Amino acid sequence: MRPARAALSANEPYACFIEEECGPDGQVAPVATIFLTNRECPFRCTMCDLWRNTLTESVPLGAIPAQIDFALRQLGPARVVKLYNSGSFFDPRAIPAGDYAAIAERTRYFERVIVECHPAFLNERCLEFHDLLSGQLEVAIGLETAHPETLEKLNKRMTLQQFAAAANFLRGHDLDLRVFILVQPPFMPSHEALFWAKRSLDFAFDCGATAATLIPTRAGNGAMEALADAGEFTPPRLSLLEDATAYGLALQRGRVFTDLWDIKPDAECRQCFPSRLQRLREMNLRQALTPAVTCNACGNPSPEAP
C-alpha cells in the first residue's frame, strides 16, 4: 500500500526551520526544528507516514552531527532545538550512540533539547545522552490515544501501562515529557473522537506531561486510504480540533499545542477557515483561549469553551 519513499542524503536533514513556541516559562521563543535523516523506525504504526522521509539502512557514524551542522548553518538563532528523527532517538540503529557526545557539543548553546522516542528505547542510553547535555532534555512520546482497544489496533506495540512506566522513568530522572495525541485516529467512531481526545489529554497530564500536542490524523501512507475506503477512518473536522484544544487549554495542567501542518478546509466553511486557523495559531502562542470566530456564511461560531 505504500507510496514512494523520498530520495534522501545521509549527510543532510530532510527539513529544518525556525518556529516560535511558547516555552515552560510562558515566553514565546524561537525553536530550531531539525528533521534528521536516518533509518526507518522498526515499528509499523497503522497511521504513520514518517517513514517516507527515512532510509533503509543505518547512517554511518558522524552523519547525524554533520546533519545538525548543515541545519544550524541555515538557521537563525534559537533558544531551543528539536531533533526529530521520524522514529526513536535512542534507537541505536537510527542515531548511533557513538555520536551522542558530538551531538551534545553542537547543542551546547541551547537551553532545551527535544527528541522523540518510543517507550521501548527509553533506557540507559537516554540517561547517557542527558548527562552530556548543557541544557534540559525533553522527550516526546506518541501516546496517540488513551482508548486501549484503538491503541492496540494502531500497532504501536505499546500499552497505556507501558506509556505510564516510561513517563515515570523520565520523571524519576528529572527529564521533561511531551506527548503527541491523535485527534480522531482510525478505528474510532467520529462521535467518540472528542471524548477520547479529552481523555487522552487527561491521561497525558496525569502521567506528568509538561506539554501535549494535538495532531489531526491524516491520510497519506496508503494504509489510511484503505481504511477510509472501508469506513474505518475519517479525517477530523476543524471544529473537533477547536473543541479539543479548548478543553486542553482550560485544564491549565501544561502547555497544549495544536499541529496545524497541512490542514485543509475540506468540508469546513472556506470563508471562516483562515480566521479559525489563525485563532488556533494564536492560542498555540498565548496558551489561552481567544474570542471565537463568527461567520455569516456558515452561521456557526467556532467553539470557545470546553
PDB file of C-alpha atoms in Angstrom:
ATOM      1  CA  MET A   1       0.000   0.000   0.000  1.00  0.00           C
ATOM      2  CA  ARG A   2       2.977   2.320   0.449  1.00  0.00           C
ATOM      3  CA  PRO A   3       3.641   5.248  -1.878  1.00  0.00           C
ATOM      4  CA  ALA A   4       7.210   6.066  -2.873  1.00  0.00           C
ATOM      5  CA  ARG A   5       9.891   6.878  -0.328  1.00  0.00           C
ATOM      6  CA  ALA A   6      11.758  10.182  -0.727  1.00  0.00           C
ATOM      7  CA  ALA A   7      15.336  10.123  -2.046  1.00  0.00           C
ATOM      8  CA  LEU A   8      17.485  11.494   0.776  1.00  0.00           C
ATOM      9  CA  SER A   9      21.133  12.036   1.688  1.00  0.00           C
ATOM     10  CA  ALA A  10      22.577  10.686   4.934  1.00  0.00           C
ATOM     11  CA  ASN A  11      24.594  13.904   5.249  1.00  0.00           C
ATOM     12  CA  GLU A  12      21.669  16.341   5.242  1.00  0.00           C
ATOM     13  CA  PRO A  13      18.486  16.616   7.313  1.00  0.00           C
ATOM     14  CA  TYR A  14      15.379  16.301   5.193  1.00  0.00           C
ATOM     15  CA  ALA A  15      13.979  19.548   6.625  1.00  0.00           C
ATOM     16  CA  CYS A  16      14.873  22.327   9.054  1.00  0.00           C
ATOM     17  CA  PHE A  17      13.289  25.627  10.026  1.00  0.00           C
ATOM     18  CA  ILE A  18      12.789  28.118  12.849  1.00  0.00           C
ATOM     19  CA  GLU A  19       9.405  28.118  14.549  1.00  0.00           C
ATOM     20  CA  GLU A  20       8.046  30.050  17.512  1.00  0.00           C
ATOM     21  CA  GLU A  21       6.726  28.181  20.527  1.00  0.00           C
ATOM     22  CA  CYS A  22       5.547  29.120  23.991  1.00  0.00           C
ATOM     23  CA  GLY A  23       8.043  27.713  26.481  1.00  0.00           C
ATOM     24  CA  PRO A  24       7.560  26.368  30.015  1.00  0.00           C
ATOM     25  CA  ASP A  25       8.191  29.885  31.323  1.00  0.00           C
ATOM     26  CA  GLY A  26       5.250  31.244  29.323  1.00  0.00           C
ATOM     27  CA  GLN A  27       7.527  33.173  26.956  1.00  0.00           C
ATOM     28  CA  VAL A  28       7.439  32.711  23.189  1.00  0.00           C
ATOM     29  CA  ALA A  29      10.894  31.773  21.928  1.00  0.00           C
ATOM     30  CA  PRO A  30      12.423  30.679  18.604  1.00  0.00           C
ATOM     31  CA  VAL A  31      12.906  26.924  18.205  1.00  0.00           C
ATOM     32  CA  ALA A  32      15.317  25.330  15.732  1.00  0.00           C
ATOM     33  CA  THR A  33      13.469  22.288  14.403  1.00  0.00           C
ATOM     34  CA  ILE A  34      15.629  19.742  12.584  1.00  0.00           C
ATOM     35  CA  PHE A  35      14.203  16.635  10.938  1.00  0.00           C
ATOM     36  CA  LEU A  36      17.111  14.209  10.867  1.00  0.00           C
ATOM     37  CA  THR A  37      17.562  11.702   8.074  1.00  0.00           C
ATOM     38  CA  ASN A  38      18.110   8.212   9.466  1.00  0.00           C
ATOM     39  CA  ARG A  39      16.971   4.588   9.338  1.00  0.00           C
ATOM     40  CA  GLU A  40      13.262   3.810   9.268  1.00  0.00           C
ATOM     41  CA  CYS A  41      11.588   3.138  12.606  1.00  0.00           C
ATOM     42  CA  PRO A  42      11.273  -0.612  13.407  1.00  0.00           C
ATOM     43  CA  PHE A  43       7.637  -0.139  14.434  1.00  0.00           C
ATOM     44  CA  ARG A  44       4.876  -0.159  11.829  1.00  0.00           C
ATOM     45  CA  CYS A  45       2.145   2.030  13.242  1.00  0.00           C
ATOM     46  CA  THR A  46      -1.002   1.966  11.126  1.00  0.00           C
ATOM     47  CA  MET A  47      -1.299   5.731  10.755  1.00  0.00           C
ATOM     48  CA  CYS A  48       2.380   6.603  10.319  1.00  0.00           C
ATOM     49  CA  ASP A  49       3.699   8.273   7.167  1.00  0.00           C
ATOM     50  CA  LEU A  50       7.016   9.426   8.643  1.00  0.00           C
ATOM     51  CA  TRP A  51       8.856   6.502   7.034  1.00  0.00           C
ATOM     52  CA  ARG A  52       8.552   8.330   3.708  1.00  0.00           C
ATOM     53  CA  ASN A  53      11.485  10.525   4.790  1.00  0.00           C
ATOM     54  CA  THR A  54      13.765   7.794   6.143  1.00  0.00           C
ATOM     55  CA  LEU A  55      16.479   5.488   4.840  1.00  0.00           C
ATOM     56  CA  THR A  56      16.500   1.703   4.581  1.00  0.00           C
ATOM     57  CA  GLU A  57      19.908   1.413   6.268  1.00  0.00           C
ATOM     58  CA  SER A  58      21.566   2.891   9.351  1.00  0.00           C
ATOM     59  CA  VAL A  59      23.580   6.073   8.837  1.00  0.00           C
ATOM     60  CA  PRO A  60      27.357   5.949   9.403  1.00  0.00           C
ATOM     61  CA  LEU A  61      28.994   7.390  12.488  1.00  0.00           C
ATOM     62  CA  GLY A  62      29.322  11.150  12.113  1.00  0.00           C
ATOM     63  CA  ALA A  63      26.382  11.580   9.734  1.00  0.00           C
ATOM     64  CA  ILE A  64      23.947  12.905  12.352  1.00  0.00           C
ATOM     65  CA  PRO A  65      26.369  15.567  13.690  1.00  0.00           C
ATOM     66  CA  ALA A  66      27.018  16.559  10.070  1.00  0.00           C
ATOM     67  CA  GLN A  67      23.278  16.955   9.511  1.00  0.00           C
ATOM     68  CA  ILE A  68      22.994  19.169  12.587  1.00  0.00           C
ATOM     69  CA  ASP A  69      25.915  21.283  11.354  1.00  0.00           C
ATOM     70  CA  PHE A  70      24.180  21.623   7.977  1.00  0.00           C
ATOM     71  CA  ALA A  71      20.903  22.729   9.613  1.00  0.00           C
ATOM     72  CA  LEU A  72      22.456  25.194  12.043  1.00  0.00           C
ATOM     73  CA  ARG A  73      24.281  26.907   9.187  1.00  0.00           C
ATOM     74  CA  GLN A  74      20.916  27.555   7.548  1.00  0.00           C
ATOM     75  CA  LEU A  75      19.009  28.662  10.626  1.00  0.00           C
ATOM     76  CA  GLY A  76      18.991  31.800  12.716  1.00  0.00           C
ATOM     77  CA  PRO A  77      19.458  31.976  16.489  1.00  0.00           C
ATOM     78  CA  ALA A  78      17.164  29.946  18.727  1.00  0.00           C
ATOM     79  CA  ARG A  79      16.866  29.039  22.403  1.00  0.00           C
ATOM     80  CA  VAL A  80      15.519  25.522  21.884  1.00  0.00           C
ATOM     81  CA  VAL A  81      16.334  22.746  19.422  1.00  0.00           C
ATOM     82  CA  LYS A  82      14.126  19.864  18.324  1.00  0.00           C
ATOM     83  CA  LEU A  83      15.987  16.852  16.950  1.00  0.00           C
ATOM     84  CA  TYR A  84      13.176  14.816  15.431  1.00  0.00           C
ATOM     85  CA  ASN A  85      14.108  11.665  13.552  1.00  0.00           C
ATOM     86  CA  SER A  86      10.788  10.105  12.459  1.00  0.00           C
ATOM     87  CA  GLY A  87      11.287   7.339  14.990  1.00  0.00           C
ATOM     88  CA  SER A  88      13.160   6.866  18.251  1.00  0.00           C
ATOM     89  CA  PHE A  89      16.209   8.993  19.011  1.00  0.00           C
ATOM     90  CA  PHE A  90      17.575   6.322  21.357  1.00  0.00           C
ATOM     91  CA  ASP A  91      17.248   3.515  18.819  1.00  0.00           C
ATOM     92  CA  PRO A  92      20.958   2.809  18.151  1.00  0.00           C
ATOM     93  CA  ARG A  93      20.164   1.734  14.579  1.00  0.00           C
ATOM     94  CA  ALA A  94      18.736   5.214  13.954  1.00  0.00           C
ATOM     95  CA  ILE A  95      21.047   7.530  15.935  1.00  0.00           C
ATOM     96  CA  PRO A  96      24.436   5.909  16.708  1.00  0.00           C
ATOM     97  CA  ALA A  97      25.260   6.156  20.418  1.00  0.00           C
ATOM     98  CA  GLY A  98      28.823   6.927  19.386  1.00  0.00           C
ATOM     99  CA  ASP A  99      27.563  10.297  18.111  1.00  0.00           C
ATOM    100  CA  TYR A 100      25.980  11.411  21.402  1.00  0.00           C
ATOM    101  CA  ALA A 101      28.992  13.458  22.514  1.00  0.00           C
ATOM    102  CA  ALA A 102      29.256  15.195  19.147  1.00  0.00           C
ATOM    103  CA  ILE A 103      25.519  15.949  19.155  1.00  0.00           C
ATOM    104  CA  ALA A 104      25.761  17.332  22.699  1.00  0.00           C
ATOM    105  CA  GLU A 105      28.653  19.569  21.657  1.00  0.00           C
ATOM    106  CA  ARG A 106      26.618  21.007  18.766  1.00  0.00           C
ATOM    107  CA  THR A 107      23.620  21.708  21.003  1.00  0.00           C
ATOM    108  CA  ARG A 108      25.546  23.142  23.967  1.00  0.00           C
ATOM    109  CA  TYR A 109      24.170  26.659  23.496  1.00  0.00           C
ATOM    110  CA  PHE A 110      20.517  25.594  23.560  1.00  0.00           C
ATOM    111  CA  GLU A 111      18.521  25.843  26.774  1.00  0.00           C
ATOM    112  CA  ARG A 112      16.468  22.787  25.857  1.00  0.00           C
ATOM    113  CA  VAL A 113      16.942  19.793  23.570  1.00  0.00           C
ATOM    114  CA  ILE A 114      13.787  17.950  22.489  1.00  0.00           C
ATOM    115  CA  VAL A 115      13.907  14.466  20.979  1.00  0.00           C
ATOM    116  CA  GLU A 116      11.259  11.832  20.249  1.00  0.00           C
ATOM    117  CA  CYS A 117      11.278   8.198  21.331  1.00  0.00           C
ATOM    118  CA  HIS A 118       9.140   5.082  21.692  1.00  0.00           C
ATOM    119  CA  PRO A 119       8.996   3.794  25.296  1.00  0.00           C
ATOM    120  CA  ALA A 120      10.773   0.604  24.217  1.00  0.00           C
ATOM    121  CA  PHE A 121      14.006   2.589  23.727  1.00  0.00           C
ATOM    122  CA  LEU A 122      13.946   4.646  26.927  1.00  0.00           C
ATOM    123  CA  ASN A 123      16.838   3.159  28.885  1.00  0.00           C
ATOM    124  CA  GLU A 124      20.396   3.913  29.969  1.00  0.00           C
ATOM    125  CA  ARG A 125      21.219   5.437  26.565  1.00  0.00           C
ATOM    126  CA  CYS A 126      18.708   8.177  27.326  1.00  0.00           C
ATOM    127  CA  LEU A 127      20.431   8.950  30.623  1.00  0.00           C
ATOM    128  CA  GLU A 128      23.872   8.814  28.984  1.00  0.00           C
ATOM    129  CA  PHE A 129      22.792  11.420  26.432  1.00  0.00           C
ATOM    130  CA  HIS A 130      21.163  13.558  29.126  1.00  0.00           C
ATOM    131  CA  ASP A 131      24.386  13.650  31.148  1.00  0.00           C
ATOM    132  CA  LEU A 132      26.269  15.034  28.133  1.00  0.00           C
ATOM    133  CA  LEU A 133      23.904  17.948  27.554  1.00  0.00           C
ATOM    134  CA  SER A 134      24.273  21.501  28.815  1.00  0.00           C
ATOM    135  CA  GLY A 135      20.536  22.193  28.608  1.00  0.00           C
ATOM    136  CA  GLN A 136      17.371  20.412  29.708  1.00  0.00           C
ATOM    137  CA  LEU A 137      16.361  17.230  27.868  1.00  0.00           C
ATOM    138  CA  GLU A 138      12.733  16.826  26.859  1.00  0.00           C
ATOM    139  CA  VAL A 139      11.469  13.559  25.383  1.00  0.00           C
ATOM    140  CA  ALA A 140       8.372  13.428  23.186  1.00  0.00           C
ATOM    141  CA  ILE A 141       6.367  10.192  23.161  1.00  0.00           C
ATOM    142  CA  GLY A 142       3.429   9.366  20.913  1.00  0.00           C
ATOM    143  CA  LEU A 143       0.617   8.340  23.236  1.00  0.00           C
ATOM    144  CA  GLU A 144      -1.714   8.578  20.218  1.00  0.00           C
ATOM    145  CA  THR A 145      -4.842   7.759  22.240  1.00  0.00           C
ATOM    146  CA  ALA A 146      -5.880   6.657  25.709  1.00  0.00           C
ATOM    147  CA  HIS A 147      -8.502   4.339  24.186  1.00  0.00           C
ATOM    148  CA  PRO A 148      -6.857   0.953  24.845  1.00  0.00           C
ATOM    149  CA  GLU A 149      -8.537  -1.005  22.031  1.00  0.00           C
ATOM    150  CA  THR A 150      -7.846   1.676  19.437  1.00  0.00           C
ATOM    151  CA  LEU A 151      -4.248   1.964  20.633  1.00  0.00           C
ATOM    152  CA  GLU A 152      -3.781  -1.770  20.107  1.00  0.00           C
ATOM    153  CA  LYS A 153      -5.209  -1.587  16.586  1.00  0.00           C
ATOM    154  CA  LEU A 154      -2.763   1.190  15.731  1.00  0.00           C
ATOM    155  CA  ASN A 155       0.014  -1.431  16.010  1.00  0.00           C
ATOM    156  CA  LYS A 156       2.018   0.907  18.237  1.00  0.00           C
ATOM    157  CA  ARG A 157       3.130  -2.117  20.269  1.00  0.00           C
ATOM    158  CA  MET A 158       2.680  -0.091  23.427  1.00  0.00           C
ATOM    159  CA  THR A 159       0.078  -0.300  26.186  1.00  0.00           C
ATOM    160  CA  LEU A 160      -1.108   2.521  28.401  1.00  0.00           C
ATOM    161  CA  GLN A 161       0.719   0.843  31.277  1.00  0.00           C
ATOM    162  CA  GLN A 162       3.974   0.892  29.301  1.00  0.00           C
ATOM    163  CA  PHE A 163       3.454   4.543  28.460  1.00  0.00           C
ATOM    164  CA  ALA A 164       2.889   5.360  32.138  1.00  0.00           C
ATOM    165  CA  ALA A 165       6.033   3.418  33.082  1.00  0.00           C
ATOM    166  CA  ALA A 166       8.076   5.370  30.503  1.00  0.00           C
ATOM    167  CA  ALA A 167       6.683   8.647  31.835  1.00  0.00           C
ATOM    168  CA  ASN A 168       7.625   7.592  35.348  1.00  0.00           C
ATOM    169  CA  PHE A 169      11.160   6.762  34.157  1.00  0.00           C
ATOM    170  CA  LEU A 170      11.555  10.255  32.696  1.00  0.00           C
ATOM    171  CA  ARG A 171      10.081  11.953  35.730  1.00  0.00           C
ATOM    172  CA  GLY A 172      12.356   9.958  38.025  1.00  0.00           C
ATOM    173  CA  HIS A 173      15.393  11.347  36.227  1.00  0.00           C
ATOM    174  CA  ASP A 174      14.141  14.960  36.015  1.00  0.00           C
ATOM    175  CA  LEU A 175      13.523  14.767  32.273  1.00  0.00           C
ATOM    176  CA  ASP A 176      10.544  16.557  30.743  1.00  0.00           C
ATOM    177  CA  LEU A 177       7.799  14.736  28.860  1.00  0.00           C
ATOM    178  CA  ARG A 178       5.992  15.973  25.756  1.00  0.00           C
ATOM    179  CA  VAL A 179       3.092  13.888  24.424  1.00  0.00           C
ATOM    180  CA  PHE A 180       1.668  13.511  20.923  1.00  0.00           C
ATOM    181  CA  ILE A 181      -2.077  12.802  20.743  1.00  0.00           C
ATOM    182  CA  LEU A 182      -4.010  11.876  17.603  1.00  0.00           C
ATOM    183  CA  VAL A 183      -7.341  13.606  17.125  1.00  0.00           C
ATOM    184  CA  GLN A 184      -9.802  11.125  15.591  1.00  0.00           C
ATOM    185  CA  PRO A 185      -7.470   8.193  14.905  1.00  0.00           C
ATOM    186  CA  PRO A 186      -8.600   5.323  12.670  1.00  0.00           C
ATOM    187  CA  PHE A 187     -10.904   2.651  14.118  1.00  0.00           C
ATOM    188  CA  MET A 188     -12.608   5.280  16.289  1.00  0.00           C
ATOM    189  CA  PRO A 189     -16.179   6.406  15.515  1.00  0.00           C
ATOM    190  CA  SER A 190     -16.273  10.138  14.833  1.00  0.00           C
ATOM    191  CA  HIS A 191     -18.866  10.730  17.568  1.00  0.00           C
ATOM    192  CA  GLU A 192     -16.389   9.367  20.142  1.00  0.00           C
ATOM    193  CA  ALA A 193     -13.359  11.308  18.915  1.00  0.00           C
ATOM    194  CA  LEU A 194     -13.760  14.376  21.122  1.00  0.00           C
ATOM    195  CA  PHE A 195     -14.400  12.305  24.245  1.00  0.00           C
ATOM    196  CA  TRP A 196     -11.215  10.314  23.715  1.00  0.00           C
ATOM    197  CA  ALA A 197      -9.145  13.359  22.776  1.00  0.00           C
ATOM    198  CA  LYS A 198     -10.121  14.797  26.159  1.00  0.00           C
ATOM    199  CA  ARG A 199      -9.387  11.544  27.993  1.00  0.00           C
ATOM    200  CA  SER A 200      -6.022  11.330  26.229  1.00  0.00           C
ATOM    201  CA  LEU A 201      -5.128  14.831  27.414  1.00  0.00           C
ATOM    202  CA  ASP A 202      -6.183  13.874  30.939  1.00  0.00           C
ATOM    203  CA  PHE A 203      -4.058  10.728  30.810  1.00  0.00           C
ATOM    204  CA  ALA A 204      -1.019  12.582  29.441  1.00  0.00           C
ATOM    205  CA  PHE A 205      -1.092  15.170  32.214  1.00  0.00           C
ATOM    206  CA  ASP A 206      -1.806  12.501  34.840  1.00  0.00           C
ATOM    207  CA  CYS A 207       1.472  10.918  33.693  1.00  0.00           C
ATOM    208  CA  GLY A 208       3.355  14.162  34.258  1.00  0.00           C
ATOM    209  CA  ALA A 209       3.465  15.627  30.757  1.00  0.00           C
ATOM    210  CA  THR A 210       4.598  19.245  30.612  1.00  0.00           C
ATOM    211  CA  ALA A 211       3.289  19.681  27.059  1.00  0.00           C
ATOM    212  CA  ALA A 212       0.819  17.900  24.782  1.00  0.00           C
ATOM    213  CA  THR A 213       0.452  18.295  21.034  1.00  0.00           C
ATOM    214  CA  LEU A 214      -2.865  17.516  19.349  1.00  0.00           C
ATOM    215  CA  ILE A 215      -2.323  16.104  15.864  1.00  0.00           C
ATOM    216  CA  PRO A 216      -5.243  15.830  13.424  1.00  0.00           C
ATOM    217  CA  THR A 217      -4.943  12.336  11.987  1.00  0.00           C
ATOM    218  CA  ARG A 218      -4.135  12.464   8.286  1.00  0.00           C
ATOM    219  CA  ALA A 219      -4.041  10.112   5.340  1.00  0.00           C
ATOM    220  CA  GLY A 220      -1.068   9.733   3.019  1.00  0.00           C
ATOM    221  CA  ASN A 221       0.582   6.394   3.774  1.00  0.00           C
ATOM    222  CA  GLY A 222      -1.579   4.047   1.711  1.00  0.00           C
ATOM    223  CA  ALA A 223      -2.998   2.132   4.650  1.00  0.00           C
ATOM    224  CA  MET A 224      -5.035   5.120   5.817  1.00  0.00           C
ATOM    225  CA  GLU A 225      -6.613   5.489   2.390  1.00  0.00           C
ATOM    226  CA  ALA A 226      -7.606   1.815   2.517  1.00  0.00           C
ATOM    227  CA  LEU A 227      -9.117   2.330   5.973  1.00  0.00           C
ATOM    228  CA  ALA A 228     -11.020   5.365   4.700  1.00  0.00           C
ATOM    229  CA  ASP A 229     -12.435   3.293   1.844  1.00  0.00           C
ATOM    230  CA  ALA A 230     -13.505   0.662   4.396  1.00  0.00           C
ATOM    231  CA  GLY A 231     -15.239   3.269   6.547  1.00  0.00           C
ATOM    232  CA  GLU A 232     -12.668   2.935   9.364  1.00  0.00           C
ATOM    233  CA  PHE A 233     -11.173   6.415   9.082  1.00  0.00           C
ATOM    234  CA  THR A 234     -12.431   9.953   8.520  1.00  0.00           C
ATOM    235  CA  PRO A 235     -10.170  12.999   8.887  1.00  0.00           C
ATOM    236  CA  PRO A 236     -11.229  15.190  11.822  1.00  0.00           C
ATOM    237  CA  ARG A 237     -13.151  18.383  11.210  1.00  0.00           C
ATOM    238  CA  LEU A 238     -11.628  21.675  12.274  1.00  0.00           C
ATOM    239  CA  SER A 239     -14.407  22.147  14.823  1.00  0.00           C
ATOM    240  CA  LEU A 240     -13.314  18.939  16.549  1.00  0.00           C
ATOM    241  CA  LEU A 241      -9.754  20.215  16.760  1.00  0.00           C
ATOM    242  CA  GLU A 242     -11.016  23.516  18.184  1.00  0.00           C
ATOM    243  CA  ASP A 243     -13.050  21.726  20.846  1.00  0.00           C
ATOM    244  CA  ALA A 244     -10.146  19.505  21.883  1.00  0.00           C
ATOM    245  CA  THR A 245      -7.779  22.482  22.034  1.00  0.00           C
ATOM    246  CA  ALA A 246     -10.218  24.486  24.145  1.00  0.00           C
ATOM    247  CA  TYR A 247     -10.543  21.605  26.596  1.00  0.00           C
ATOM    248  CA  GLY A 248      -6.778  21.167  26.909  1.00  0.00           C
ATOM    249  CA  LEU A 249      -6.084  24.855  27.471  1.00  0.00           C
ATOM    250  CA  ALA A 250      -8.859  25.091  30.063  1.00  0.00           C
ATOM    251  CA  LEU A 251      -7.195  22.329  32.090  1.00  0.00           C
ATOM    252  CA  GLN A 252      -4.171  24.578  32.734  1.00  0.00           C
ATOM    253  CA  ARG A 253      -2.115  21.493  33.580  1.00  0.00           C
ATOM    254  CA  GLY A 254       0.583  22.078  30.981  1.00  0.00           C
ATOM    255  CA  ARG A 255       1.096  23.570  27.554  1.00  0.00           C
ATOM    256  CA  VAL A 256      -1.256  22.403  24.799  1.00  0.00           C
ATOM    257  CA  PHE A 257      -0.320  22.819  21.144  1.00  0.00           C
ATOM    258  CA  THR A 258      -2.282  22.061  18.003  1.00  0.00           C
ATOM    259  CA  ASP A 259      -0.361  20.751  14.998  1.00  0.00           C
ATOM    260  CA  LEU A 260      -1.554  22.884  12.089  1.00  0.00           C
ATOM    261  CA  TRP A 261       0.657  21.410   9.383  1.00  0.00           C
ATOM    262  CA  ASP A 262      -1.153  20.771   6.103  1.00  0.00           C
ATOM    263  CA  ILE A 263      -4.659  21.358   7.480  1.00  0.00           C
ATOM    264  CA  LYS A 264      -7.111  21.880   4.620  1.00  0.00           C
ATOM    265  CA  PRO A 265     -10.662  23.285   4.626  1.00  0.00           C
ATOM    266  CA  ASP A 266     -12.271  20.147   3.161  1.00  0.00           C
ATOM    267  CA  ALA A 267     -15.888  20.184   4.387  1.00  0.00           C
ATOM    268  CA  GLU A 268     -15.369  23.220   6.599  1.00  0.00           C
ATOM    269  CA  CYS A 269     -16.588  26.682   5.609  1.00  0.00           C
ATOM    270  CA  ARG A 270     -13.950  28.179   3.335  1.00  0.00           C
ATOM    271  CA  GLN A 271     -14.865  31.718   4.315  1.00  0.00           C
ATOM    272  CA  CYS A 272     -14.124  31.420   8.047  1.00  0.00           C
ATOM    273  CA  PHE A 273     -11.467  28.700   7.773  1.00  0.00           C
ATOM    274  CA  PRO A 274      -8.451  31.090   7.529  1.00  0.00           C
ATOM    275  CA  SER A 275      -9.597  33.065  10.590  1.00  0.00           C
ATOM    276  CA  ARG A 276     -10.215  29.915  12.606  1.00  0.00           C
ATOM    277  CA  LEU A 277      -6.801  28.568  11.649  1.00  0.00           C
ATOM    278  CA  GLN A 278      -5.190  31.834  12.722  1.00  0.00           C
ATOM    279  CA  ARG A 279      -7.067  31.635  16.019  1.00  0.00           C
ATOM    280  CA  LEU A 280      -5.523  28.230  16.695  1.00  0.00           C
ATOM    281  CA  ARG A 281      -2.068  29.644  15.880  1.00  0.00           C
ATOM    282  CA  GLU A 282      -2.598  32.447  18.381  1.00  0.00           C
ATOM    283  CA  MET A 283      -3.767  30.041  21.067  1.00  0.00           C
ATOM    284  CA  ASN A 284      -0.627  27.949  20.486  1.00  0.00           C
ATOM    285  CA  LEU A 285       1.469  31.013  21.273  1.00  0.00           C
ATOM    286  CA  ARG A 286      -0.639  32.544  24.041  1.00  0.00           C
ATOM    287  CA  GLN A 287      -1.633  29.271  25.715  1.00  0.00           C
ATOM    288  CA  ALA A 288      -5.050  30.782  26.356  1.00  0.00           C
ATOM    289  CA  LEU A 289      -8.449  30.813  24.677  1.00  0.00           C
ATOM    290  CA  THR A 290      -9.127  33.713  22.325  1.00  0.00           C
ATOM    291  CA  PRO A 291     -12.543  35.008  21.176  1.00  0.00           C
ATOM    292  CA  ALA A 292     -14.476  32.687  18.902  1.00  0.00           C
ATOM    293  CA  VAL A 293     -14.659  33.368  15.180  1.00  0.00           C
ATOM    294  CA  THR A 294     -18.171  34.082  13.963  1.00  0.00           C
ATOM    295  CA  CYS A 295     -19.118  33.558  10.344  1.00  0.00           C
ATOM    296  CA  ASN A 296     -22.029  34.980   8.353  1.00  0.00           C
ATOM    297  CA  ALA A 297     -21.583  32.368   5.648  1.00  0.00           C
ATOM    298  CA  CYS A 298     -21.966  29.196   7.712  1.00  0.00           C
ATOM    299  CA  GLY A 299     -23.772  30.771  10.674  1.00  0.00           C
ATOM    300  CA  ASN A 300     -21.764  28.935  13.281  1.00  0.00           C
ATOM    301  CA  PRO A 301     -19.204  30.357  15.710  1.00  0.00           C
ATOM    302  CA  SER A 302     -16.109  28.316  16.350  1.00  0.00           C
ATOM    303  CA  PRO A 303     -16.113  26.585  19.753  1.00  0.00           C
ATOM    304  CA  GLU A 304     -14.745  28.665  22.614  1.00  0.00           C
ATOM    305  CA  ALA A 305     -15.449  26.583  25.704  1.00  0.00           C
ATOM    306  CA  PRO A 306     -14.631  23.002  26.674  1.00  0.00           C
TER     307      PRO A 306
END
